[in-house]
């Protein structure tokens, strides 16, 4: 176990999860006009690219699906080491490059932004540190406005990074339906915090490992959930697409192996539910945020007004669960082993 934990005192992580609705409200109120201006400056990019690590990279994956599904623009994830270690120069003229970093300080991320700027890209930094090096290097910067985050495990900064990126994409695409759905998110986040997912705990503790599956934007949420299992609970978790898991990984699902299936109210939900039920038939212990499953256990969830916001709401319910689960296992989620809040890599 890590640092001693007072089970009666709220953790920083729990406080920060509870701050998510207000953090989202601040960004929507204070950041939206600036984001609208940045979208106008970005013009009509031919393609998009992202650079990020950790939870921020999961936010970038979420934006990739949003850009490709709703804007029809390809979005690639740039390898930070291509610039920082290998001195490679990717041709990024006519691209919108989105860099996501809570601290805005990691040298490898900064190296990509500097290189992209030289290649003629329009660079946008999404950061929770308005006076950071990332803010200075980028052509435009969005302060995600999450406020101080003391827990090492990112929660509200992940949510506001995705929200800021979605606002930018919605403005670029003139998507009024998405903009309306984003405005409704704070109230949905409040409800999501109260969803009870504790039924997951026993089967996960029995095996000490699990799969988290999703599809589309739900896959980005699955990756974020898998990371949090590892860093806060010392539980091994792997994230897979509900399609990709059938190409090999499904072979170990038996004898109560746990699966968390993150269903989203979109075109992929039916297939994900079928995959979840198939793994029940193999002997898996499967829990799903979908009413379409027939044999998997149904977890309570908040259904939002748009597939993208529906996916994002689910991470808030997961965060509430994983903070409780870490404490239940005797760990302090604020100070995961071998980790610190700001990680700088080259």
mmCIF file of C-alpha atoms in Angstrom:
data_model
loop_
_atom_site.group_PDB
_atom_site.id
_atom_site.type_symbol
_atom_site.label_atom_id
_atom_site.label_comp_id
_atom_site.label_asym_id
_atom_site.label_seq_id
_atom_site.Cartn_x
_atom_site.Cartn_y
_atom_site.Cartn_z
ATOM 1 C CA UNK A 1 0.000 0.000 0.000
ATOM 2 C CA UNK A 2 1.088 3.588 -0.484
ATOM 3 C CA UNK A 3 0.853 6.639 1.770
ATOM 4 C CA UNK A 4 -1.358 6.194 4.863
ATOM 5 C CA UNK A 5 -4.990 6.952 4.144
ATOM 6 C CA UNK A 6 -7.670 8.352 6.433
ATOM 7 C CA UNK A 7 -10.799 6.642 5.137
ATOM 8 C CA UNK A 8 -13.004 9.268 6.816
ATOM 9 C CA UNK A 9 -11.403 12.261 5.062
ATOM 10 C CA UNK A 10 -12.267 13.101 1.448
ATOM 11 C CA UNK A 11 -9.346 12.783 -0.937
ATOM 12 C CA UNK A 12 -8.220 15.551 -3.251
ATOM 13 C CA UNK A 13 -9.331 13.261 -6.073
ATOM 14 C CA UNK A 14 -12.882 13.077 -4.706
ATOM 15 C CA UNK A 15 -13.060 16.856 -4.246
ATOM 16 C CA UNK A 16 -11.817 17.371 -7.791
ATOM 17 C CA UNK A 17 -14.368 14.920 -9.218
ATOM 18 C CA UNK A 18 -17.066 16.920 -7.456
ATOM 19 C CA UNK A 19 -15.635 20.105 -9.015
ATOM 20 C CA UNK A 20 -16.056 18.773 -12.578
ATOM 21 C CA UNK A 21 -19.516 20.314 -13.169
ATOM 22 C CA UNK A 22 -18.381 23.790 -12.069
ATOM 23 C CA UNK A 23 -15.099 23.500 -13.977
ATOM 24 C CA UNK A 24 -17.102 22.709 -17.107
ATOM 25 C CA UNK A 25 -19.388 25.674 -16.458
ATOM 26 C CA UNK A 26 -16.389 28.000 -16.191
ATOM 27 C CA UNK A 27 -14.938 26.790 -19.460
ATOM 28 C CA UNK A 28 -18.270 27.108 -21.247
ATOM 29 C CA UNK A 29 -18.791 30.635 -19.903
ATOM 30 C CA UNK A 30 -15.276 32.050 -20.010
ATOM 31 C CA UNK A 31 -13.528 30.018 -22.689
ATOM 32 C CA UNK A 32 -16.181 29.639 -25.374
ATOM 33 C CA UNK A 33 -15.788 33.158 -26.910
ATOM 34 C CA UNK A 34 -11.995 32.740 -27.142
ATOM 35 C CA UNK A 35 -12.381 29.275 -28.646
ATOM 36 C CA UNK A 36 -14.775 30.657 -31.242
ATOM 37 C CA UNK A 37 -12.143 33.226 -32.221
ATOM 38 C CA UNK A 38 -9.441 30.549 -32.424
ATOM 39 C CA UNK A 39 -11.660 28.452 -34.705
ATOM 40 C CA UNK A 40 -12.024 31.423 -37.038
ATOM 41 C CA UNK A 41 -8.244 31.942 -37.075
ATOM 42 C CA UNK A 42 -7.657 28.243 -37.801
ATOM 43 C CA UNK A 43 -9.620 28.602 -41.052
ATOM 44 C CA UNK A 44 -10.220 25.393 -42.984
ATOM 45 C CA UNK A 45 -7.504 22.875 -42.094
ATOM 46 C CA UNK A 46 -6.928 19.974 -44.472
ATOM 47 C CA UNK A 47 -6.279 17.570 -41.614
ATOM 48 C CA UNK A 48 -5.692 17.554 -37.868
ATOM 49 C CA UNK A 49 -2.958 16.141 -35.656
ATOM 50 C CA UNK A 50 -2.494 15.824 -31.906
ATOM 51 C CA UNK A 51 0.394 15.508 -29.485
ATOM 52 C CA UNK A 52 -0.055 14.478 -25.857
ATOM 53 C CA UNK A 53 0.812 11.839 -23.284
ATOM 54 C CA UNK A 54 -1.069 9.932 -20.567
ATOM 55 C CA UNK A 55 -4.611 11.085 -19.832
ATOM 56 C CA UNK A 56 -4.106 13.986 -22.234
ATOM 57 C CA UNK A 57 -3.436 11.513 -25.033
ATOM 58 C CA UNK A 58 -6.712 9.768 -24.219
ATOM 59 C CA UNK A 59 -8.391 13.166 -24.572
ATOM 60 C CA UNK A 60 -6.705 13.464 -27.970
ATOM 61 C CA UNK A 61 -8.038 10.033 -28.984
ATOM 62 C CA UNK A 62 -11.520 11.224 -28.079
ATOM 63 C CA UNK A 63 -11.065 14.270 -30.304
ATOM 64 C CA UNK A 64 -9.784 12.081 -33.147
ATOM 65 C CA UNK A 65 -13.095 10.218 -33.278
ATOM 66 C CA UNK A 66 -15.021 13.484 -33.020
ATOM 67 C CA UNK A 67 -13.059 15.064 -35.869
ATOM 68 C CA UNK A 68 -13.288 12.066 -38.171
ATOM 69 C CA UNK A 69 -16.953 11.237 -37.513
ATOM 70 C CA UNK A 70 -18.422 14.742 -37.344
ATOM 71 C CA UNK A 71 -15.988 16.931 -39.312
ATOM 72 C CA UNK A 72 -14.839 14.379 -41.876
ATOM 73 C CA UNK A 73 -11.230 15.420 -41.218
ATOM 74 C CA UNK A 74 -8.507 12.861 -40.559
ATOM 75 C CA UNK A 75 -6.673 13.332 -37.253
ATOM 76 C CA UNK A 76 -3.320 11.700 -36.561
ATOM 77 C CA UNK A 77 -1.499 11.216 -33.277
ATOM 78 C CA UNK A 78 2.058 12.532 -33.581
ATOM 79 C CA UNK A 79 4.791 10.599 -31.803
ATOM 80 C CA UNK A 80 6.611 13.071 -29.533
ATOM 81 C CA UNK A 81 9.899 11.209 -29.891
ATOM 82 C CA UNK A 82 9.902 11.796 -33.669
ATOM 83 C CA UNK A 83 10.866 15.411 -32.956
ATOM 84 C CA UNK A 84 12.512 15.213 -29.538
ATOM 85 C CA UNK A 85 14.708 12.114 -30.012
ATOM 86 C CA UNK A 86 14.925 11.454 -33.751
ATOM 87 C CA UNK A 87 14.863 15.080 -34.969
ATOM 88 C CA UNK A 88 12.274 14.132 -37.575
ATOM 89 C CA UNK A 89 10.292 16.843 -39.321
ATOM 90 C CA UNK A 90 6.738 15.857 -40.229
ATOM 91 C CA UNK A 91 5.117 17.846 -43.033
ATOM 92 C CA UNK A 92 2.259 19.600 -41.290
ATOM 93 C CA UNK A 93 1.471 22.584 -43.483
ATOM 94 C CA UNK A 94 -2.315 23.026 -43.800
ATOM 95 C CA UNK A 95 -2.778 21.077 -40.543
ATOM 96 C CA UNK A 96 -4.383 22.072 -37.278
ATOM 97 C CA UNK A 97 -2.156 20.632 -34.545
ATOM 98 C CA UNK A 98 -3.703 20.306 -31.077
ATOM 99 C CA UNK A 99 -1.264 19.879 -28.184
ATOM 100 C CA UNK A 100 -2.784 18.813 -24.868
ATOM 101 C CA UNK A 101 -0.829 19.123 -21.639
ATOM 102 C CA UNK A 102 -2.032 19.958 -18.130
ATOM 103 C CA UNK A 103 1.249 21.581 -17.162
ATOM 104 C CA UNK A 104 2.349 22.669 -20.636
ATOM 105 C CA UNK A 105 5.913 21.848 -19.610
ATOM 106 C CA UNK A 106 6.973 18.474 -21.029
ATOM 107 C CA UNK A 107 9.970 18.951 -23.364
ATOM 108 C CA UNK A 108 8.905 16.305 -25.888
ATOM 109 C CA UNK A 109 5.460 17.857 -26.337
ATOM 110 C CA UNK A 110 7.028 21.288 -26.715
ATOM 111 C CA UNK A 111 9.445 19.932 -29.312
ATOM 112 C CA UNK A 112 6.572 18.756 -31.513
ATOM 113 C CA UNK A 113 4.750 22.086 -31.225
ATOM 114 C CA UNK A 114 7.898 24.001 -32.145
ATOM 115 C CA UNK A 115 8.529 21.716 -35.130
ATOM 116 C CA UNK A 116 4.892 21.901 -36.271
ATOM 117 C CA UNK A 117 5.002 25.680 -36.140
ATOM 118 C CA UNK A 118 8.087 25.696 -38.357
ATOM 119 C CA UNK A 119 6.328 23.363 -40.802
ATOM 120 C CA UNK A 120 3.477 25.853 -41.202
ATOM 121 C CA UNK A 121 0.834 24.227 -38.994
ATOM 122 C CA UNK A 122 -1.691 26.196 -36.966
ATOM 123 C CA UNK A 123 -0.873 25.071 -33.420
ATOM 124 C CA UNK A 124 -3.366 25.184 -30.561
ATOM 125 C CA UNK A 125 -2.361 24.382 -26.988
ATOM 126 C CA UNK A 126 -4.947 23.082 -24.524
ATOM 127 C CA UNK A 127 -3.486 23.539 -21.053
ATOM 128 C CA UNK A 128 -4.442 24.118 -17.443
ATOM 129 C CA UNK A 129 -1.409 26.387 -16.984
ATOM 130 C CA UNK A 130 -2.025 29.634 -18.823
ATOM 131 C CA UNK A 131 1.542 30.956 -18.440
ATOM 132 C CA UNK A 132 3.231 27.704 -19.515
ATOM 133 C CA UNK A 133 5.851 27.166 -22.192
ATOM 134 C CA UNK A 134 3.167 25.459 -24.303
ATOM 135 C CA UNK A 135 1.054 28.608 -24.159
ATOM 136 C CA UNK A 136 4.015 30.693 -25.310
ATOM 137 C CA UNK A 137 4.954 28.357 -28.170
ATOM 138 C CA UNK A 138 1.491 27.746 -29.623
ATOM 139 C CA UNK A 139 -0.119 30.084 -32.138
ATOM 140 C CA UNK A 140 -3.256 29.963 -29.992
ATOM 141 C CA UNK A 141 -3.881 28.706 -26.470
ATOM 142 C CA UNK A 142 -6.981 27.625 -24.591
ATOM 143 C CA UNK A 143 -6.829 27.829 -20.813
ATOM 144 C CA UNK A 144 -9.085 24.898 -19.951
ATOM 145 C CA UNK A 145 -9.947 26.572 -16.643
ATOM 146 C CA UNK A 146 -10.121 23.422 -14.523
ATOM 147 C CA UNK A 147 -8.533 25.142 -11.541
ATOM 148 C CA UNK A 148 -5.792 23.647 -9.338
ATOM 149 C CA UNK A 149 -5.652 19.851 -9.447
ATOM 150 C CA UNK A 150 -3.725 18.432 -6.480
ATOM 151 C CA UNK A 151 -4.375 14.741 -7.006
ATOM 152 C CA UNK A 152 -1.791 13.071 -9.222
ATOM 153 C CA UNK A 153 -4.601 11.215 -10.985
ATOM 154 C CA UNK A 154 -6.108 13.615 -13.521
ATOM 155 C CA UNK A 155 -9.898 13.942 -13.488
ATOM 156 C CA UNK A 156 -11.289 17.416 -14.072
ATOM 157 C CA UNK A 157 -8.364 18.333 -16.338
ATOM 158 C CA UNK A 158 -9.133 15.343 -18.559
ATOM 159 C CA UNK A 159 -12.806 16.303 -18.789
ATOM 160 C CA UNK A 160 -12.107 19.970 -19.532
ATOM 161 C CA UNK A 161 -9.430 19.081 -22.098
ATOM 162 C CA UNK A 162 -11.987 17.028 -24.019
ATOM 163 C CA UNK A 163 -14.635 19.715 -23.564
ATOM 164 C CA UNK A 164 -12.295 22.443 -24.853
ATOM 165 C CA UNK A 165 -11.361 20.328 -27.867
ATOM 166 C CA UNK A 166 -14.982 19.546 -28.647
ATOM 167 C CA UNK A 167 -15.889 23.229 -28.438
ATOM 168 C CA UNK A 168 -13.110 23.977 -30.923
ATOM 169 C CA UNK A 169 -14.205 21.245 -33.337
ATOM 170 C CA UNK A 170 -17.854 22.243 -33.063
ATOM 171 C CA UNK A 171 -16.983 25.858 -33.876
ATOM 172 C CA UNK A 172 -14.813 24.822 -36.837
ATOM 173 C CA UNK A 173 -17.647 22.674 -38.183
ATOM 174 C CA UNK A 174 -20.456 25.070 -37.281
ATOM 175 C CA UNK A 175 -22.156 22.205 -35.424
ATOM 176 C CA UNK A 176 -24.920 23.898 -33.443
ATOM 177 C CA UNK A 177 -26.354 20.569 -32.280
ATOM 178 C CA UNK A 178 -23.065 19.632 -30.643
ATOM 179 C CA UNK A 179 -22.666 23.109 -29.144
ATOM 180 C CA UNK A 180 -26.112 22.797 -27.538
ATOM 181 C CA UNK A 181 -25.236 19.342 -26.167
ATOM 182 C CA UNK A 182 -21.964 20.655 -24.721
ATOM 183 C CA UNK A 183 -23.834 23.435 -22.928
ATOM 184 C CA UNK A 184 -25.953 20.815 -21.170
ATOM 185 C CA UNK A 185 -22.986 18.828 -19.845
ATOM 186 C CA UNK A 186 -22.519 20.387 -16.371
ATOM 187 C CA UNK A 187 -25.927 19.228 -15.152
ATOM 188 C CA UNK A 188 -25.331 15.767 -16.593
ATOM 189 C CA UNK A 189 -21.938 15.573 -14.876
ATOM 190 C CA UNK A 190 -23.645 16.283 -11.542
ATOM 191 C CA UNK A 191 -25.952 13.317 -12.024
ATOM 192 C CA UNK A 192 -23.135 11.080 -13.250
ATOM 193 C CA UNK A 193 -21.162 11.465 -10.008
ATOM 194 C CA UNK A 194 -23.933 9.661 -8.128
ATOM 195 C CA UNK A 195 -24.021 6.531 -10.328
ATOM 196 C CA UNK A 196 -23.141 3.464 -8.222
ATOM 197 C CA UNK A 197 -20.688 1.119 -9.939
ATOM 198 C CA UNK A 198 -19.456 -0.686 -6.816
ATOM 199 C CA UNK A 199 -20.757 -4.015 -8.125
ATOM 200 C CA UNK A 200 -17.581 -4.066 -10.241
ATOM 201 C CA UNK A 201 -15.319 -4.362 -7.213
ATOM 202 C CA UNK A 202 -15.656 -8.014 -6.184
ATOM 203 C CA UNK A 203 -15.045 -9.713 -9.564
ATOM 204 C CA UNK A 204 -12.093 -7.394 -10.263
ATOM 205 C CA UNK A 205 -10.497 -8.093 -6.900
ATOM 206 C CA UNK A 206 -10.868 -11.833 -7.423
ATOM 207 C CA UNK A 207 -8.855 -11.754 -10.654
ATOM 208 C CA UNK A 208 -6.648 -8.669 -10.238
ATOM 209 C CA UNK A 209 -6.959 -7.859 -13.935
ATOM 210 C CA UNK A 210 -9.645 -6.839 -16.419
ATOM 211 C CA UNK A 211 -10.466 -5.591 -19.891
ATOM 212 C CA UNK A 212 -12.193 -2.267 -20.506
ATOM 213 C CA UNK A 213 -13.872 -2.132 -23.895
ATOM 214 C CA UNK A 214 -15.478 0.637 -25.921
ATOM 215 C CA UNK A 215 -15.863 1.789 -29.502
ATOM 216 C CA UNK A 216 -15.414 5.167 -31.142
ATOM 217 C CA UNK A 217 -15.261 7.931 -28.516
ATOM 218 C CA UNK A 218 -16.072 5.246 -25.946
ATOM 219 C CA UNK A 219 -12.703 3.633 -26.711
ATOM 220 C CA UNK A 220 -10.946 6.807 -25.576
ATOM 221 C CA UNK A 221 -12.875 6.572 -22.312
ATOM 222 C CA UNK A 222 -11.890 2.894 -22.019
ATOM 223 C CA UNK A 223 -8.205 3.818 -22.319
ATOM 224 C CA UNK A 224 -8.569 6.468 -19.627
ATOM 225 C CA UNK A 225 -10.365 4.007 -17.341
ATOM 226 C CA UNK A 226 -7.697 1.329 -17.837
ATOM 227 C CA UNK A 227 -4.979 3.827 -16.910
ATOM 228 C CA UNK A 228 -6.787 4.807 -13.717
ATOM 229 C CA UNK A 229 -7.133 1.163 -12.620
ATOM 230 C CA UNK A 230 -3.363 0.816 -12.865
ATOM 231 C CA UNK A 231 -2.257 4.094 -11.329
ATOM 232 C CA UNK A 232 -4.738 4.376 -8.433
ATOM 233 C CA UNK A 233 -5.605 0.760 -7.567
ATOM 234 C CA UNK A 234 -2.596 -1.338 -8.636
ATOM 235 C CA UNK A 235 -4.970 -3.343 -10.839
ATOM 236 C CA UNK A 236 -3.857 -4.426 -14.303
ATOM 237 C CA UNK A 237 -6.321 -3.322 -16.990
ATOM 238 C CA UNK A 238 -6.182 -3.253 -20.765
ATOM 239 C CA UNK A 239 -8.412 -1.226 -23.082
ATOM 240 C CA UNK A 240 -9.688 -2.642 -26.357
ATOM 241 C CA UNK A 241 -12.133 -1.793 -29.059
ATOM 242 C CA UNK A 242 -15.170 -4.065 -28.768
ATOM 243 C CA UNK A 243 -14.234 -5.240 -32.274
ATOM 244 C CA UNK A 244 -10.480 -5.623 -31.686
ATOM 245 C CA UNK A 245 -10.954 -7.641 -28.499
ATOM 246 C CA UNK A 246 -12.442 -10.416 -30.648
ATOM 247 C CA UNK A 247 -9.206 -10.708 -32.628
ATOM 248 C CA UNK A 248 -7.288 -12.646 -29.984
ATOM 249 C CA UNK A 249 -7.656 -11.085 -26.505
ATOM 250 C CA UNK A 250 -11.111 -12.630 -26.025
ATOM 251 C CA UNK A 251 -9.464 -16.061 -25.716
ATOM 252 C CA UNK A 252 -8.605 -15.530 -22.039
ATOM 253 C CA UNK A 253 -12.119 -14.462 -21.066
ATOM 254 C CA UNK A 254 -13.412 -17.329 -18.907
ATOM 255 C CA UNK A 255 -13.838 -18.344 -15.280
ATOM 256 C CA UNK A 256 -15.211 -14.976 -14.199
ATOM 257 C CA UNK A 257 -12.653 -12.795 -15.982
ATOM 258 C CA UNK A 258 -14.027 -9.237 -15.524
ATOM 259 C CA UNK A 259 -14.978 -6.913 -18.374
ATOM 260 C CA UNK A 260 -16.153 -3.309 -18.169
ATOM 261 C CA UNK A 261 -18.010 -2.507 -21.405
ATOM 262 C CA UNK A 262 -18.587 1.215 -21.917
ATOM 263 C CA UNK A 263 -21.574 1.537 -24.208
ATOM 264 C CA UNK A 264 -22.434 4.841 -25.850
ATOM 265 C CA UNK A 265 -25.786 5.715 -27.408
ATOM 266 C CA UNK A 266 -24.487 5.661 -30.978
ATOM 267 C CA UNK A 267 -24.176 3.386 -33.999
ATOM 268 C CA UNK A 268 -21.646 1.145 -32.229
ATOM 269 C CA UNK A 269 -23.761 0.336 -29.165
ATOM 270 C CA UNK A 270 -25.513 -2.711 -30.627
ATOM 271 C CA UNK A 271 -22.218 -4.354 -31.618
ATOM 272 C CA UNK A 272 -20.648 -3.607 -28.252
ATOM 273 C CA UNK A 273 -23.634 -5.147 -26.456
ATOM 274 C CA UNK A 274 -23.359 -8.268 -28.584
ATOM 275 C CA UNK A 275 -19.642 -8.541 -27.769
ATOM 276 C CA UNK A 276 -20.400 -8.124 -24.073
ATOM 277 C CA UNK A 277 -23.018 -10.893 -24.135
ATOM 278 C CA UNK A 278 -20.707 -13.192 -26.079
ATOM 279 C CA UNK A 279 -18.072 -12.819 -23.360
ATOM 280 C CA UNK A 280 -20.698 -13.667 -20.731
ATOM 281 C CA UNK A 281 -21.346 -16.877 -22.665
ATOM 282 C CA UNK A 282 -17.617 -17.658 -22.475
ATOM 283 C CA UNK A 283 -17.697 -17.339 -18.692
ATOM 284 C CA UNK A 284 -16.721 -13.693 -18.309
ATOM 285 C CA UNK A 285 -18.071 -11.431 -15.574
ATOM 286 C CA UNK A 286 -19.270 -8.550 -17.743
ATOM 287 C CA UNK A 287 -20.640 -5.175 -16.665
ATOM 288 C CA UNK A 288 -21.991 -2.756 -19.265
ATOM 289 C CA UNK A 289 -23.346 0.772 -19.476
ATOM 290 C CA UNK A 290 -25.959 -0.241 -22.009
ATOM 291 C CA UNK A 291 -29.597 -1.280 -21.920
ATOM 292 C CA UNK A 292 -29.013 -3.370 -25.039
ATOM 293 C CA UNK A 293 -27.147 -6.179 -23.276
ATOM 294 C CA UNK A 294 -29.179 -9.332 -22.640
ATOM 295 C CA UNK A 295 -26.906 -11.300 -20.289
ATOM 296 C CA UNK A 296 -24.242 -8.870 -19.051
ATOM 297 C CA UNK A 297 -24.820 -6.957 -15.821
ATOM 298 C CA UNK A 298 -26.222 -3.479 -16.440
ATOM 299 C CA UNK A 299 -24.517 -0.569 -14.711
ATOM 300 C CA UNK A 300 -26.457 2.644 -14.082
ATOM 301 C CA UNK A 301 -25.531 5.490 -16.411
ATOM 302 C CA UNK A 302 -26.573 8.996 -17.403
ATOM 303 C CA UNK A 303 -27.660 9.217 -21.021
ATOM 304 C CA UNK A 304 -26.724 12.537 -22.603
ATOM 305 C CA UNK A 305 -28.127 14.390 -25.617
ATOM 306 C CA UNK A 306 -25.377 13.598 -28.133
ATOM 307 C CA UNK A 307 -23.133 10.542 -28.687
ATOM 308 C CA UNK A 308 -20.017 12.573 -27.904
ATOM 309 C CA UNK A 309 -21.349 14.045 -24.678
ATOM 310 C CA UNK A 310 -22.860 10.664 -23.786
ATOM 311 C CA UNK A 311 -19.359 9.162 -23.915
ATOM 312 C CA UNK A 312 -17.780 11.962 -21.884
ATOM 313 C CA UNK A 313 -20.380 11.781 -19.118
ATOM 314 C CA UNK A 314 -19.431 8.166 -18.446
ATOM 315 C CA UNK A 315 -15.881 8.967 -17.363
ATOM 316 C CA UNK A 316 -17.305 11.027 -14.500
ATOM 317 C CA UNK A 317 -19.230 8.022 -13.183
ATOM 318 C CA UNK A 318 -16.084 5.940 -13.570
ATOM 319 C CA UNK A 319 -13.961 8.472 -11.703
ATOM 320 C CA UNK A 320 -16.367 8.393 -8.766
ATOM 321 C CA UNK A 321 -16.104 4.601 -8.708
ATOM 322 C CA UNK A 322 -12.325 4.368 -9.058
ATOM 323 C CA UNK A 323 -11.693 6.876 -6.257
ATOM 324 C CA UNK A 324 -13.880 4.749 -3.969
ATOM 325 C CA UNK A 325 -12.273 1.521 -5.194
ATOM 326 C CA UNK A 326 -8.753 2.803 -4.500
ATOM 327 C CA UNK A 327 -9.701 3.663 -0.922
ATOM 328 C CA UNK A 328 -11.547 0.357 -0.578
ATOM 329 C CA UNK A 329 -8.275 -1.398 -1.461
ATOM 330 C CA UNK A 330 -6.339 0.716 1.043
ATOM 331 C CA UNK A 331 -4.616 3.010 -1.458
ATOM 332 C CA UNK A 332 -4.514 6.779 -1.477
ATOM 333 C CA UNK A 333 -5.486 7.756 -5.047
ATOM 334 C CA UNK A 334 -3.923 11.196 -4.602
ATOM 335 C CA UNK A 335 -0.384 9.799 -4.483
ATOM 336 C CA UNK A 336 0.016 6.732 -6.747
ATOM 337 C CA UNK A 337 3.242 4.764 -6.368
ATOM 338 C CA UNK A 338 6.229 5.976 -8.398
ATOM 339 C CA UNK A 339 4.291 8.879 -9.952
ATOM 340 C CA UNK A 340 4.234 12.651 -9.595
ATOM 341 C CA UNK A 341 1.873 15.328 -10.823
ATOM 342 C CA UNK A 342 4.096 16.822 -13.526
ATOM 343 C CA UNK A 343 6.011 14.322 -15.643
ATOM 344 C CA UNK A 344 8.617 15.712 -18.019
ATOM 345 C CA UNK A 345 9.889 13.403 -20.744
ATOM 346 C CA UNK A 346 12.245 13.994 -23.631
#
